[in-house]
């Protein structure tokens, strides 16, 4: 039978006992706590809604960028495939050039699809890493050769490419390097060089990708 409320006129309640005053005080405290709880809940809900909206915008931007990036290699493959099919490339060198471009653009499209799959796995918490002893110098060399066609203007150099081993997930490291090199090819200064440096220390291996672009 606890009764509580708030009095705003400042007048004392007639015949109020001490227990009644305590009840009013407790009631006032409960009302304040309830108001604070509602305010905190509203604030947390607002933050959750804002985060959800930001995540949705990020996903939309990501998918839009991926769609745009996928169109580029598809368009290149289509153009050169048409030239080959219509017999408009007469020399062996021109045909070989077309095959190389198709193969390169196909590899780029595969990398983009792998990015999408990795994004989905990470979002669902299903990305598993398999760590093994890998030769980083060999892995770096393979990745550079894979993307070298994207660096026709800039050129790419590798330093410190001596055998060195580390325990890591080879596919994850390869994807990181492909992404870094892809960004370098896209955003480096006009015809500026791109460099990959492999350095070893005590218990540590460092791989750096650098370019002359504006930076992030």
XYZ file of C-alpha atoms in Angstrom:
216
model
C 0.000 0.000 0.000
C 2.811 2.463 -0.740
C 1.527 5.779 -2.049
C 3.886 8.286 -3.640
C 3.759 11.456 -5.659
C 5.138 14.965 -6.061
C 3.987 18.185 -4.341
C 4.684 21.402 -6.264
C 2.996 24.133 -4.167
C 5.440 23.920 -1.272
C 2.643 23.561 1.295
C 3.174 20.977 4.031
C 0.714 18.149 4.133
C -1.510 18.407 7.224
C -0.934 15.764 9.828
C 1.871 14.137 7.810
C 3.755 11.591 9.841
C 7.429 10.875 9.473
C 6.682 7.567 7.815
C 4.459 9.378 5.346
C 7.236 11.858 4.579
C 9.635 9.001 4.003
C 7.148 7.403 1.669
C 6.856 10.631 -0.332
C 10.640 10.948 -0.477
C 11.026 7.377 -1.616
C 8.304 7.889 -4.171
C 10.014 10.989 -5.486
C 13.297 9.116 -5.783
C 11.581 6.291 -7.642
C 9.993 8.725 -10.072
C 13.368 10.381 -10.715
C 15.029 6.998 -11.214
C 12.270 5.949 -13.581
C 12.663 9.160 -15.577
C 16.440 8.671 -15.723
C 15.982 5.065 -16.801
C 13.601 6.095 -19.577
C 15.980 8.825 -20.703
C 18.931 6.414 -20.725
C 16.895 3.835 -22.623
C 15.852 6.432 -25.180
C 19.479 7.524 -25.622
C 20.719 3.944 -26.038
C 17.935 3.204 -28.500
C 18.853 6.315 -30.458
C 22.482 5.209 -30.595
C 21.452 1.728 -31.746
C 19.231 3.185 -34.482
C 22.021 5.534 -35.611
C 24.535 2.675 -35.719
C 22.120 0.448 -37.633
C 21.489 3.247 -40.143
C 25.236 3.859 -40.508
C 25.865 0.134 -41.013
C 23.177 -0.011 -43.677
C 24.691 2.985 -45.453
C 28.128 1.349 -45.288
C 26.773 -1.874 -46.770
C 24.966 0.024 -49.518
C 28.122 1.959 -50.397
C 30.215 -1.215 -50.304
C 27.854 -3.108 -52.606
C 27.560 -0.117 -54.934
C 31.348 0.144 -55.177
C 31.674 -3.590 -55.779
C 29.042 -3.463 -58.509
C 30.921 -0.630 -60.182
C 34.243 -2.431 -59.834
C 32.779 -5.620 -61.309
C 31.487 -3.759 -64.359
C 34.987 -2.585 -65.294
C 36.622 -6.010 -65.823
C 33.435 -7.359 -67.418
C 33.429 -4.500 -69.921
C 37.104 -5.082 -70.730
C 36.566 -8.804 -71.229
C 33.553 -8.139 -73.454
C 35.374 -5.642 -75.678
C 38.438 -7.802 -76.293
C 36.371 -10.973 -76.694
C 34.332 -9.235 -79.424
C 37.499 -8.128 -81.189
C 38.798 -11.694 -81.166
C 35.482 -13.170 -82.275
C 35.098 -10.734 -85.170
C 38.636 -11.348 -86.410
C 39.660 -7.716 -86.017
C 43.001 -8.617 -84.412
C 45.127 -9.777 -87.299
C 48.561 -10.245 -85.764
C 49.579 -12.899 -83.234
C 50.945 -10.187 -80.943
C 47.597 -8.384 -80.868
C 45.713 -11.594 -80.168
C 48.153 -12.522 -77.401
C 47.689 -9.054 -75.955
C 43.918 -9.563 -75.972
C 44.236 -12.931 -74.234
C 46.457 -11.397 -71.560
C 43.972 -8.595 -70.889
C 41.068 -11.053 -70.674
C 43.010 -13.256 -68.258
C 44.012 -10.249 -66.116
C 40.504 -8.823 -65.975
C 39.123 -12.255 -65.145
C 41.602 -12.544 -62.259
C 40.577 -9.106 -61.020
C 36.902 -10.090 -61.112
C 37.661 -13.254 -59.138
C 39.431 -11.145 -56.495
C 36.404 -8.861 -56.216
C 34.071 -11.818 -55.777
C 36.393 -13.220 -53.097
C 36.188 -9.855 -51.341
C 32.406 -10.082 -51.348
C 32.502 -13.615 -49.972
C 34.972 -12.604 -47.256
C 32.771 -9.657 -46.311
C 29.782 -11.987 -45.960
C 31.739 -14.505 -43.896
C 33.132 -11.830 -41.588
C 29.689 -10.330 -41.067
C 28.291 -13.730 -40.108
C 31.293 -14.628 -37.947
C 32.124 -17.582 -40.194
C 35.560 -16.499 -41.427
C 37.998 -19.200 -40.327
C 41.761 -18.709 -40.422
C 44.162 -21.575 -41.048
C 47.646 -20.669 -39.884
C 50.605 -22.444 -41.423
C 54.296 -21.701 -41.913
C 54.442 -19.704 -45.132
C 57.313 -18.222 -47.133
C 56.308 -14.558 -47.244
C 58.861 -13.699 -49.915
C 57.352 -16.271 -52.283
C 53.821 -15.120 -51.448
C 54.690 -11.458 -52.028
C 56.352 -12.319 -55.337
C 53.289 -14.280 -56.508
C 50.902 -11.465 -55.577
C 52.993 -8.827 -57.338
C 53.096 -10.924 -60.502
C 49.337 -11.440 -60.256
C 48.577 -7.712 -60.204
C 51.516 -6.444 -62.243
C 49.266 -5.742 -65.213
C 47.436 -3.110 -63.153
C 50.710 -1.204 -62.747
C 51.512 -0.566 -66.396
C 51.742 3.191 -65.814
C 53.344 3.201 -62.393
C 55.618 0.203 -62.399
C 56.285 -1.749 -59.232
C 59.490 -2.726 -57.465
C 60.168 -5.190 -54.648
C 62.917 -4.834 -52.065
C 64.221 -7.351 -49.564
C 62.746 -10.371 -51.330
C 64.811 -12.993 -49.472
C 63.272 -16.217 -48.123
C 61.607 -15.610 -44.763
C 58.907 -17.524 -42.968
C 56.010 -16.597 -40.733
C 53.035 -18.402 -39.271
C 49.878 -16.942 -40.757
C 46.855 -17.596 -42.933
C 48.246 -17.482 -46.469
C 44.910 -16.637 -48.116
C 44.243 -13.774 -45.678
C 47.738 -12.318 -46.151
C 47.399 -12.637 -49.925
C 44.060 -10.813 -49.858
C 45.487 -8.017 -47.700
C 48.387 -7.509 -50.111
C 46.075 -7.562 -53.147
C 43.878 -4.909 -51.540
C 46.833 -2.707 -50.600
C 48.378 -2.985 -54.053
C 45.010 -2.379 -55.696
C 44.574 0.818 -53.692
C 48.109 1.884 -54.581
C 47.449 1.318 -58.287
C 44.204 3.279 -58.099
C 45.250 6.238 -55.951
C 48.994 6.656 -56.507
C 50.207 9.912 -57.967
C 50.304 10.063 -61.760
C 52.954 7.635 -62.965
C 54.466 7.589 -59.479
C 56.369 4.460 -58.449
C 54.911 1.797 -56.179
C 57.185 -0.143 -53.882
C 56.840 -3.305 -51.816
C 59.409 -3.770 -49.049
C 59.893 -6.986 -47.113
C 61.932 -6.593 -43.917
C 62.777 -9.012 -41.116
C 63.606 -8.374 -37.481
C 63.879 -10.355 -34.277
C 60.775 -12.523 -34.285
C 59.004 -10.229 -36.715
C 58.428 -9.819 -40.453
C 57.170 -6.582 -41.972
C 55.659 -6.109 -45.434
C 55.058 -2.500 -46.535
C 53.321 -1.170 -49.648
C 54.058 2.464 -50.437
C 53.213 4.915 -53.192
C 53.414 8.652 -53.884
C 49.690 9.330 -53.650
C 47.883 11.742 -51.281
C 47.499 9.146 -48.513
C 44.477 8.217 -46.441
